[in-house]
Amino acid sequence: MARKMLIAGNWKMNGLSADSIALATEIKAAVKSKKRNCEFLVCPPFTMLATVKKALRGVKVALGAQDCHFNEKGAHTGDVSPLMLTDLGCSYVILGHSERRADHGESNELVCKKAIAANKAGLKTVICIGETLEQRDRGETVDVCKNQVLGSVPADATALNTVIAYEPVWAIGTGKTPTAADVEEVHAQVRKVLAKKLGKAQANKMRILYGGSVKPANAKEFLSLPDVDGALIGGASLKSTDFMAIADNAAC
Ligand code: 13P
C-alpha cells in the first residue's frame, strides 16, 4: 500500500519574524536541492503563518496551523477559524495535540468538532493521540489510543483529509522514545480501529505519523516500520538541518 511519507514540523510556540524567515528559507533551499519522495509540512505559530508562507513561495512545502476553532466566524475572542486558515494559504491543521488536551482541556469530542469544521473548510487535519506515562504504566496504551481515535476522528474522515499522529505524551520533548516494536504495535492497532470506523480501504490509505523525540539518529528506526507513514517533529523541526536529515535518514 503506497502511502506517501509526511514529514511534518510542529514549531509549537516558537518563532519570531527573523528566526521564522531564516528557518523557512533554509527549508526551502534544502527541499529544492534534492528530489525526495515525501511530503513536507511546516506548522508555525499563527502569527508566523503568513510570513512563512511568503518565505516558502515556489517550493512544495505545505503550511499548517496548530489549532483552530469549530466555527467559521463569530464572537470567539482570540480564536482562529478554519476558513481564516484556508484564506491564509494553509492546507493542514494539527488538532488535539496533547499540549492542547492538557493545557486547554480539549476533549475527544471537541477535537472531533474541530476536525469536522476543518474538513468542511477544505483543511486536512493531523489528529493527535497518545498515552501519558501513567496510562502506559497501567498497560492502557492501546486502549487509550483506540478511544482517542474513536472519539476524535470524524465518522466520515477519509485518507485524503485526515492524518493520525501517535505521540506518546511522555516521549514529547524528553528524548525518551518507545521501542520500535511498541510503536509498530500501536500503529497497527490504530489502523485496525480506523478500519472498523472508516472501512478497510480508507484505513489502509490513511497515514499514521509517529511523534515524540524524533531526531535524525532515530528517524530510520521509526520511519521504516510498516505502519509508520511519517513523523510529527517538534524540537528537531526548529533546526533545518535536523528536519531535513530526518527525511533523508528515513530514505524518503
Ligand atoms: P518533540 O519532537 O520535541 O518531542 O515534540 C513532538 C511533538 O509534540 C510534535 O507535535
PDB file of C-alpha atoms and ligand atoms in Angstrom:
ATOM      1  CA  MET A   1       0.000   0.000   0.000  1.00  0.00           C
ATOM      2  CA  ALA A   2       1.688   3.171  -1.164  1.00  0.00           C
ATOM      3  CA  ARG A   3       1.278   5.848   1.442  1.00  0.00           C
ATOM      4  CA  LYS A   4       3.411   8.911   0.827  1.00  0.00           C
ATOM      5  CA  MET A   5       5.556   9.772   3.836  1.00  0.00           C
ATOM      6  CA  LEU A   6       4.660  13.008   5.573  1.00  0.00           C
ATOM      7  CA  ILE A   7       7.492  14.839   7.312  1.00  0.00           C
ATOM      8  CA  ALA A   8       5.799  17.460   9.470  1.00  0.00           C
ATOM      9  CA  GLY A   9       7.308  20.126  11.689  1.00  0.00           C
ATOM     10  CA  ASN A  10       5.320  21.426  14.638  1.00  0.00           C
ATOM     11  CA  TRP A  11       7.059  24.628  15.641  1.00  0.00           C
ATOM     12  CA  LYS A  12       4.780  24.999  18.682  1.00  0.00           C
ATOM     13  CA  MET A  13       5.059  28.427  20.390  1.00  0.00           C
ATOM     14  CA  ASN A  14       8.417  29.209  18.836  1.00  0.00           C
ATOM     15  CA  GLY A  15       9.460  31.717  16.251  1.00  0.00           C
ATOM     16  CA  LEU A  16       9.642  35.483  15.910  1.00  0.00           C
ATOM     17  CA  SER A  17       9.869  37.058  12.458  1.00  0.00           C
ATOM     18  CA  ALA A  18      13.611  36.835  11.912  1.00  0.00           C
ATOM     19  CA  ASP A  19      14.107  33.225  13.011  1.00  0.00           C
ATOM     20  CA  SER A  20      10.943  32.013  11.267  1.00  0.00           C
ATOM     21  CA  ILE A  21      12.028  33.585   7.987  1.00  0.00           C
ATOM     22  CA  ALA A  22      15.525  32.150   8.388  1.00  0.00           C
ATOM     23  CA  LEU A  23      14.215  28.645   9.159  1.00  0.00           C
ATOM     24  CA  ALA A  24      11.697  28.676   6.306  1.00  0.00           C
ATOM     25  CA  THR A  25      14.307  29.989   3.883  1.00  0.00           C
ATOM     26  CA  GLU A  26      16.725  27.211   4.834  1.00  0.00           C
ATOM     27  CA  ILE A  27      13.993  24.584   4.458  1.00  0.00           C
ATOM     28  CA  LYS A  28      13.090  25.996   1.065  1.00  0.00           C
ATOM     29  CA  ALA A  29      16.696  25.746  -0.145  1.00  0.00           C
ATOM     30  CA  ALA A  30      17.071  22.208   1.199  1.00  0.00           C
ATOM     31  CA  VAL A  31      13.809  20.997  -0.337  1.00  0.00           C
ATOM     32  CA  LYS A  32      14.830  22.490  -3.670  1.00  0.00           C
ATOM     33  CA  SER A  33      18.295  20.971  -3.567  1.00  0.00           C
ATOM     34  CA  LYS A  34      17.274  17.323  -3.883  1.00  0.00           C
ATOM     35  CA  LYS A  35      14.380  15.259  -5.159  1.00  0.00           C
ATOM     36  CA  ARG A  36      12.731  13.408  -2.299  1.00  0.00           C
ATOM     37  CA  ASN A  37       9.748  11.141  -2.318  1.00  0.00           C
ATOM     38  CA  CYS A  38       7.948  12.604   0.680  1.00  0.00           C
ATOM     39  CA  GLU A  39       5.579  15.403   1.512  1.00  0.00           C
ATOM     40  CA  PHE A  40       6.786  18.224   3.763  1.00  0.00           C
ATOM     41  CA  LEU A  41       4.609  20.219   6.130  1.00  0.00           C
ATOM     42  CA  VAL A  42       5.519  23.047   8.485  1.00  0.00           C
ATOM     43  CA  CYS A  43       3.207  24.313  11.218  1.00  0.00           C
ATOM     44  CA  PRO A  44       4.440  27.631  12.605  1.00  0.00           C
ATOM     45  CA  PRO A  45       2.511  29.615  15.232  1.00  0.00           C
ATOM     46  CA  PHE A  46      -0.498  31.596  13.930  1.00  0.00           C
ATOM     47  CA  THR A  47       1.485  34.830  13.991  1.00  0.00           C
ATOM     48  CA  MET A  48       4.078  33.491  11.564  1.00  0.00           C
ATOM     49  CA  LEU A  49       1.830  31.690   9.067  1.00  0.00           C
ATOM     50  CA  ALA A  50       1.707  34.499   6.502  1.00  0.00           C
ATOM     51  CA  THR A  51       5.415  35.244   6.867  1.00  0.00           C
ATOM     52  CA  VAL A  52       6.420  31.595   6.478  1.00  0.00           C
ATOM     53  CA  LYS A  53       4.100  31.150   3.524  1.00  0.00           C
ATOM     54  CA  LYS A  54       5.850  34.013   1.777  1.00  0.00           C
ATOM     55  CA  ALA A  55       9.294  32.642   2.605  1.00  0.00           C
ATOM     56  CA  LEU A  56       8.338  29.220   1.193  1.00  0.00           C
ATOM     57  CA  ARG A  57       6.891  30.535  -2.044  1.00  0.00           C
ATOM     58  CA  GLY A  58       7.809  28.422  -5.066  1.00  0.00           C
ATOM     59  CA  VAL A  59       8.573  25.232  -3.193  1.00  0.00           C
ATOM     60  CA  LYS A  60       6.364  22.279  -2.319  1.00  0.00           C
ATOM     61  CA  VAL A  61       6.093  22.558   1.449  1.00  0.00           C
ATOM     62  CA  ALA A  62       2.592  22.546   2.879  1.00  0.00           C
ATOM     63  CA  LEU A  63       1.599  25.067   5.501  1.00  0.00           C
ATOM     64  CA  GLY A  64      -0.400  24.117   8.572  1.00  0.00           C
ATOM     65  CA  ALA A  65      -1.696  25.705  11.749  1.00  0.00           C
ATOM     66  CA  GLN A  66      -1.560  24.153  15.203  1.00  0.00           C
ATOM     67  CA  ASP A  67      -5.228  24.520  16.148  1.00  0.00           C
ATOM     68  CA  CYS A  68      -8.497  26.069  15.028  1.00  0.00           C
ATOM     69  CA  HIS A  69     -11.996  26.816  16.290  1.00  0.00           C
ATOM     70  CA  PHE A  70     -15.010  24.793  15.170  1.00  0.00           C
ATOM     71  CA  ASN A  71     -16.963  27.802  13.983  1.00  0.00           C
ATOM     72  CA  GLU A  72     -16.499  29.650  10.715  1.00  0.00           C
ATOM     73  CA  LYS A  73     -16.651  33.075  12.367  1.00  0.00           C
ATOM     74  CA  GLY A  74     -18.286  34.949  15.187  1.00  0.00           C
ATOM     75  CA  ALA A  75     -17.915  36.043  18.782  1.00  0.00           C
ATOM     76  CA  HIS A  76     -14.964  33.865  19.868  1.00  0.00           C
ATOM     77  CA  THR A  77     -12.328  36.264  21.112  1.00  0.00           C
ATOM     78  CA  GLY A  78      -8.808  35.059  20.489  1.00  0.00           C
ATOM     79  CA  ASP A  79      -9.809  32.112  18.322  1.00  0.00           C
ATOM     80  CA  VAL A  80      -8.991  31.427  14.677  1.00  0.00           C
ATOM     81  CA  SER A  81     -11.437  29.746  12.314  1.00  0.00           C
ATOM     82  CA  PRO A  82     -10.663  27.056   9.720  1.00  0.00           C
ATOM     83  CA  LEU A  83     -11.799  29.426   6.993  1.00  0.00           C
ATOM     84  CA  MET A  84      -9.273  32.025   8.151  1.00  0.00           C
ATOM     85  CA  LEU A  85      -6.582  29.375   7.804  1.00  0.00           C
ATOM     86  CA  THR A  86      -7.513  28.376   4.268  1.00  0.00           C
ATOM     87  CA  ASP A  87      -7.767  32.067   3.417  1.00  0.00           C
ATOM     88  CA  LEU A  88      -4.141  32.410   4.560  1.00  0.00           C
ATOM     89  CA  GLY A  89      -2.981  29.521   2.408  1.00  0.00           C
ATOM     90  CA  CYS A  90      -2.935  26.739   4.991  1.00  0.00           C
ATOM     91  CA  SER A  91      -3.788  23.265   3.798  1.00  0.00           C
ATOM     92  CA  TYR A  92      -3.381  21.467   7.146  1.00  0.00           C
ATOM     93  CA  VAL A  93      -4.232  21.961  10.789  1.00  0.00           C
ATOM     94  CA  ILE A  94      -2.932  19.974  13.771  1.00  0.00           C
ATOM     95  CA  LEU A  95      -5.758  19.118  16.169  1.00  0.00           C
ATOM     96  CA  GLY A  96      -5.875  17.571  19.625  1.00  0.00           C
ATOM     97  CA  HIS A  97      -2.161  17.824  20.324  1.00  0.00           C
ATOM     98  CA  SER A  98      -1.515  16.553  23.852  1.00  0.00           C
ATOM     99  CA  GLU A  99      -0.330  20.015  24.856  1.00  0.00           C
ATOM    100  CA  ARG A 100      -3.747  21.394  23.901  1.00  0.00           C
ATOM    101  CA  ARG A 101      -5.540  18.474  25.528  1.00  0.00           C
ATOM    102  CA  ALA A 102      -3.541  19.175  28.733  1.00  0.00           C
ATOM    103  CA  ASP A 103      -3.276  22.982  28.705  1.00  0.00           C
ATOM    104  CA  HIS A 104      -6.756  23.721  27.382  1.00  0.00           C
ATOM    105  CA  GLY A 105      -8.718  20.681  28.484  1.00  0.00           C
ATOM    106  CA  GLU A 106      -9.545  19.654  24.917  1.00  0.00           C
ATOM    107  CA  SER A 107     -11.696  16.537  24.838  1.00  0.00           C
ATOM    108  CA  ASN A 108     -12.050  13.963  22.067  1.00  0.00           C
ATOM    109  CA  GLU A 109     -15.482  15.422  21.385  1.00  0.00           C
ATOM    110  CA  LEU A 110     -14.107  18.926  20.908  1.00  0.00           C
ATOM    111  CA  VAL A 111     -11.272  17.685  18.706  1.00  0.00           C
ATOM    112  CA  CYS A 112     -13.813  15.851  16.547  1.00  0.00           C
ATOM    113  CA  LYS A 113     -15.962  19.001  16.233  1.00  0.00           C
ATOM    114  CA  LYS A 114     -12.909  20.968  15.166  1.00  0.00           C
ATOM    115  CA  ALA A 115     -11.915  18.276  12.677  1.00  0.00           C
ATOM    116  CA  ILE A 116     -15.364  18.296  11.068  1.00  0.00           C
ATOM    117  CA  ALA A 117     -15.212  22.090  10.705  1.00  0.00           C
ATOM    118  CA  ALA A 118     -11.645  21.986   9.397  1.00  0.00           C
ATOM    119  CA  ASN A 119     -12.506  19.372   6.759  1.00  0.00           C
ATOM    120  CA  LYS A 120     -15.573  21.377   5.767  1.00  0.00           C
ATOM    121  CA  ALA A 121     -13.340  24.383   5.146  1.00  0.00           C
ATOM    122  CA  GLY A 122     -11.051  22.251   2.981  1.00  0.00           C
ATOM    123  CA  LEU A 123      -8.277  21.670   5.505  1.00  0.00           C
ATOM    124  CA  LYS A 124      -6.577  18.363   6.107  1.00  0.00           C
ATOM    125  CA  THR A 125      -6.255  17.505   9.763  1.00  0.00           C
ATOM    126  CA  VAL A 126      -3.435  15.925  11.718  1.00  0.00           C
ATOM    127  CA  ILE A 127      -5.285  14.439  14.688  1.00  0.00           C
ATOM    128  CA  CYS A 128      -3.005  13.677  17.619  1.00  0.00           C
ATOM    129  CA  ILE A 129      -3.397  10.815  20.053  1.00  0.00           C
ATOM    130  CA  GLY A 130      -1.132   9.281  22.675  1.00  0.00           C
ATOM    131  CA  GLU A 131      -0.968   7.970  26.210  1.00  0.00           C
ATOM    132  CA  THR A 132       0.524   9.526  29.346  1.00  0.00           C
ATOM    133  CA  LEU A 133       3.236   7.744  31.302  1.00  0.00           C
ATOM    134  CA  GLU A 134       0.711   6.738  33.995  1.00  0.00           C
ATOM    135  CA  GLN A 135      -1.546   5.204  31.363  1.00  0.00           C
ATOM    136  CA  ARG A 136       1.405   3.372  29.824  1.00  0.00           C
ATOM    137  CA  ASP A 137       2.483   2.065  33.233  1.00  0.00           C
ATOM    138  CA  ARG A 138      -1.024   0.750  33.791  1.00  0.00           C
ATOM    139  CA  GLY A 139      -0.853  -1.089  30.460  1.00  0.00           C
ATOM    140  CA  GLU A 140      -3.566   1.087  28.907  1.00  0.00           C
ATOM    141  CA  THR A 141      -1.630   2.440  25.896  1.00  0.00           C
ATOM    142  CA  VAL A 142      -3.545   0.660  23.153  1.00  0.00           C
ATOM    143  CA  ASP A 143      -6.956   1.241  24.773  1.00  0.00           C
ATOM    144  CA  VAL A 144      -6.280   4.949  25.305  1.00  0.00           C
ATOM    145  CA  CYS A 145      -5.180   5.389  21.700  1.00  0.00           C
ATOM    146  CA  LYS A 146      -8.140   3.419  20.357  1.00  0.00           C
ATOM    147  CA  ASN A 147     -10.570   5.535  22.384  1.00  0.00           C
ATOM    148  CA  GLN A 148      -8.938   8.733  21.191  1.00  0.00           C
ATOM    149  CA  VAL A 149      -9.270   7.589  17.582  1.00  0.00           C
ATOM    150  CA  LEU A 150     -12.903   6.578  18.095  1.00  0.00           C
ATOM    151  CA  GLY A 151     -13.735   9.877  19.791  1.00  0.00           C
ATOM    152  CA  SER A 152     -11.611  12.379  17.878  1.00  0.00           C
ATOM    153  CA  VAL A 153     -11.803  11.230  14.269  1.00  0.00           C
ATOM    154  CA  PRO A 154     -14.958  12.266  12.357  1.00  0.00           C
ATOM    155  CA  ALA A 155     -17.185   9.416  11.159  1.00  0.00           C
ATOM    156  CA  ASP A 156     -16.707  10.453   7.529  1.00  0.00           C
ATOM    157  CA  ALA A 157     -12.971  11.137   7.687  1.00  0.00           C
ATOM    158  CA  THR A 158     -11.004   9.962   4.662  1.00  0.00           C
ATOM    159  CA  ALA A 159      -7.378   9.227   3.948  1.00  0.00           C
ATOM    160  CA  LEU A 160      -7.341  12.373   1.838  1.00  0.00           C
ATOM    161  CA  ASN A 161      -8.428  14.755   4.584  1.00  0.00           C
ATOM    162  CA  THR A 162      -7.111  13.098   7.731  1.00  0.00           C
ATOM    163  CA  VAL A 163      -3.745  12.075   9.138  1.00  0.00           C
ATOM    164  CA  ILE A 164      -3.303  10.493  12.569  1.00  0.00           C
ATOM    165  CA  ALA A 165      -0.260  11.285  14.719  1.00  0.00           C
ATOM    166  CA  TYR A 166       0.651   8.916  17.540  1.00  0.00           C
ATOM    167  CA  GLU A 167       2.604  10.894  20.092  1.00  0.00           C
ATOM    168  CA  PRO A 168       3.151   9.271  23.478  1.00  0.00           C
ATOM    169  CA  VAL A 169       2.913  12.217  25.899  1.00  0.00           C
ATOM    170  CA  TRP A 170       5.947  11.046  27.873  1.00  0.00           C
ATOM    171  CA  ALA A 171       8.094  10.977  24.725  1.00  0.00           C
ATOM    172  CA  ILE A 172       7.400  14.595  23.767  1.00  0.00           C
ATOM    173  CA  GLY A 173      10.424  16.819  24.303  1.00  0.00           C
ATOM    174  CA  THR A 174      12.037  14.341  26.689  1.00  0.00           C
ATOM    175  CA  GLY A 175      14.486  12.473  24.484  1.00  0.00           C
ATOM    176  CA  LYS A 176      12.726   9.268  25.566  1.00  0.00           C
ATOM    177  CA  THR A 177      11.058   7.084  22.958  1.00  0.00           C
ATOM    178  CA  PRO A 178       9.117   3.844  22.907  1.00  0.00           C
ATOM    179  CA  THR A 179      10.778   0.865  21.250  1.00  0.00           C
ATOM    180  CA  ALA A 180      10.195   0.372  17.551  1.00  0.00           C
ATOM    181  CA  ALA A 181       8.116  -2.708  18.392  1.00  0.00           C
ATOM    182  CA  ASP A 182       5.895  -0.649  20.738  1.00  0.00           C
ATOM    183  CA  VAL A 183       5.359   1.998  18.058  1.00  0.00           C
ATOM    184  CA  GLU A 184       4.509  -0.585  15.408  1.00  0.00           C
ATOM    185  CA  GLU A 185       2.053  -2.294  17.759  1.00  0.00           C
ATOM    186  CA  VAL A 186       0.172   0.941  18.483  1.00  0.00           C
ATOM    187  CA  HIS A 187       0.140   1.987  14.822  1.00  0.00           C
ATOM    188  CA  ALA A 188      -1.127  -1.411  13.711  1.00  0.00           C
ATOM    189  CA  GLN A 189      -3.872  -1.334  16.367  1.00  0.00           C
ATOM    190  CA  VAL A 190      -4.814   2.213  15.383  1.00  0.00           C
ATOM    191  CA  ARG A 191      -5.118   1.117  11.773  1.00  0.00           C
ATOM    192  CA  LYS A 192      -7.402  -1.719  12.880  1.00  0.00           C
ATOM    193  CA  VAL A 193      -9.663   0.724  14.722  1.00  0.00           C
ATOM    194  CA  LEU A 194      -9.665   3.021  11.722  1.00  0.00           C
ATOM    195  CA  ALA A 195     -10.719   0.066   9.556  1.00  0.00           C
ATOM    196  CA  LYS A 196     -13.652  -0.616  11.878  1.00  0.00           C
ATOM    197  CA  LYS A 197     -14.627   3.033  11.975  1.00  0.00           C
ATOM    198  CA  LEU A 198     -13.993   4.136   8.382  1.00  0.00           C
ATOM    199  CA  GLY A 199     -13.690   0.923   6.417  1.00  0.00           C
ATOM    200  CA  LYS A 200     -10.632  -1.013   5.344  1.00  0.00           C
ATOM    201  CA  ALA A 201      -9.963   0.965   2.185  1.00  0.00           C
ATOM    202  CA  GLN A 202      -9.655   4.313   3.993  1.00  0.00           C
ATOM    203  CA  ALA A 203      -7.709   2.784   6.877  1.00  0.00           C
ATOM    204  CA  ASN A 204      -5.167   1.240   4.528  1.00  0.00           C
ATOM    205  CA  LYS A 205      -4.614   4.561   2.803  1.00  0.00           C
ATOM    206  CA  MET A 206      -4.611   6.787   5.901  1.00  0.00           C
ATOM    207  CA  ARG A 207      -1.243   7.994   7.116  1.00  0.00           C
ATOM    208  CA  ILE A 208      -0.278   7.427  10.726  1.00  0.00           C
ATOM    209  CA  LEU A 209       2.689   9.508  11.878  1.00  0.00           C
ATOM    210  CA  TYR A 210       4.888   8.892  14.872  1.00  0.00           C
ATOM    211  CA  GLY A 211       5.854  11.866  17.051  1.00  0.00           C
ATOM    212  CA  GLY A 212       7.884  12.232  20.243  1.00  0.00           C
ATOM    213  CA  SER A 213      11.613  12.972  20.325  1.00  0.00           C
ATOM    214  CA  VAL A 214      12.115  12.140  16.647  1.00  0.00           C
ATOM    215  CA  LYS A 215      15.695  13.018  15.719  1.00  0.00           C
ATOM    216  CA  PRO A 216      17.927  12.300  12.708  1.00  0.00           C
ATOM    217  CA  ALA A 217      19.502   9.456  14.708  1.00  0.00           C
ATOM    218  CA  ASN A 218      16.245   7.549  15.316  1.00  0.00           C
ATOM    219  CA  ALA A 219      14.340   8.537  12.161  1.00  0.00           C
ATOM    220  CA  LYS A 220      15.232   5.434  10.220  1.00  0.00           C
ATOM    221  CA  GLU A 221      14.272   3.093  13.050  1.00  0.00           C
ATOM    222  CA  PHE A 222      10.762   4.527  13.341  1.00  0.00           C
ATOM    223  CA  LEU A 223      10.064   5.555   9.764  1.00  0.00           C
ATOM    224  CA  SER A 224      10.933   2.198   8.301  1.00  0.00           C
ATOM    225  CA  LEU A 225       8.197   0.458  10.317  1.00  0.00           C
ATOM    226  CA  PRO A 226       5.379  -0.883   8.127  1.00  0.00           C
ATOM    227  CA  ASP A 227       2.605   1.175   9.734  1.00  0.00           C
ATOM    228  CA  VAL A 228       4.561   4.400  10.272  1.00  0.00           C
ATOM    229  CA  ASP A 229       3.936   6.859   7.465  1.00  0.00           C
ATOM    230  CA  GLY A 230       5.929   9.848   8.573  1.00  0.00           C
ATOM    231  CA  ALA A 231       6.819  11.928  11.596  1.00  0.00           C
ATOM    232  CA  LEU A 232       5.426  14.851  13.545  1.00  0.00           C
ATOM    233  CA  ILE A 233       8.523  16.617  14.778  1.00  0.00           C
ATOM    234  CA  GLY A 234       8.764  19.245  17.496  1.00  0.00           C
ATOM    235  CA  GLY A 235      12.199  20.325  18.717  1.00  0.00           C
ATOM    236  CA  ALA A 236      14.166  18.907  15.794  1.00  0.00           C
ATOM    237  CA  SER A 237      11.944  20.748  13.306  1.00  0.00           C
ATOM    238  CA  LEU A 238      13.317  24.075  14.541  1.00  0.00           C
ATOM    239  CA  LYS A 239      16.713  23.272  13.024  1.00  0.00           C
ATOM    240  CA  SER A 240      16.535  22.945   9.261  1.00  0.00           C
ATOM    241  CA  THR A 241      19.471  20.542   9.076  1.00  0.00           C
ATOM    242  CA  ASP A 242      17.848  18.170  11.593  1.00  0.00           C
ATOM    243  CA  PHE A 243      14.432  18.469   9.962  1.00  0.00           C
ATOM    244  CA  MET A 244      15.836  17.601   6.545  1.00  0.00           C
ATOM    245  CA  ALA A 245      18.139  14.901   7.934  1.00  0.00           C
ATOM    246  CA  ILE A 246      15.086  13.154   9.364  1.00  0.00           C
ATOM    247  CA  ALA A 247      13.628  12.948   5.849  1.00  0.00           C
ATOM    248  CA  ASP A 248      16.950  11.869   4.384  1.00  0.00           C
ATOM    249  CA  ASN A 249      17.632   9.234   7.053  1.00  0.00           C
ATOM    250  CA  ALA A 250      14.147   7.873   6.537  1.00  0.00           C
ATOM    251  CA  ALA A 251      15.132   7.484   2.899  1.00  0.00           C
ATOM    252  CA  CYS A 252      12.061   9.216   1.639  1.00  0.00           C
TER     253      CYS A 252
HETATM  254  P1  13P B   1       9.398  16.696  20.133  1.00  0.00           P
HETATM  255  O1  13P B   1       9.834  16.261  18.776  1.00  0.00           O
HETATM  256  O2  13P B   1      10.050  17.976  20.589  1.00  0.00           O
HETATM  257  O3  13P B   1       9.481  15.596  21.132  1.00  0.00           O
HETATM  258  O4  13P B   1       7.837  17.077  20.021  1.00  0.00           O
HETATM  259  C1  13P B   1       6.966  16.180  19.437  1.00  0.00           C
HETATM  260  C2  13P B   1       5.667  16.868  19.252  1.00  0.00           C
HETATM  261  O5  13P B   1       4.954  17.150  20.188  1.00  0.00           O
HETATM  262  C3  13P B   1       5.271  17.195  17.865  1.00  0.00           C
HETATM  263  O6  13P B   1       3.941  17.570  17.797  1.00  0.00           O
END
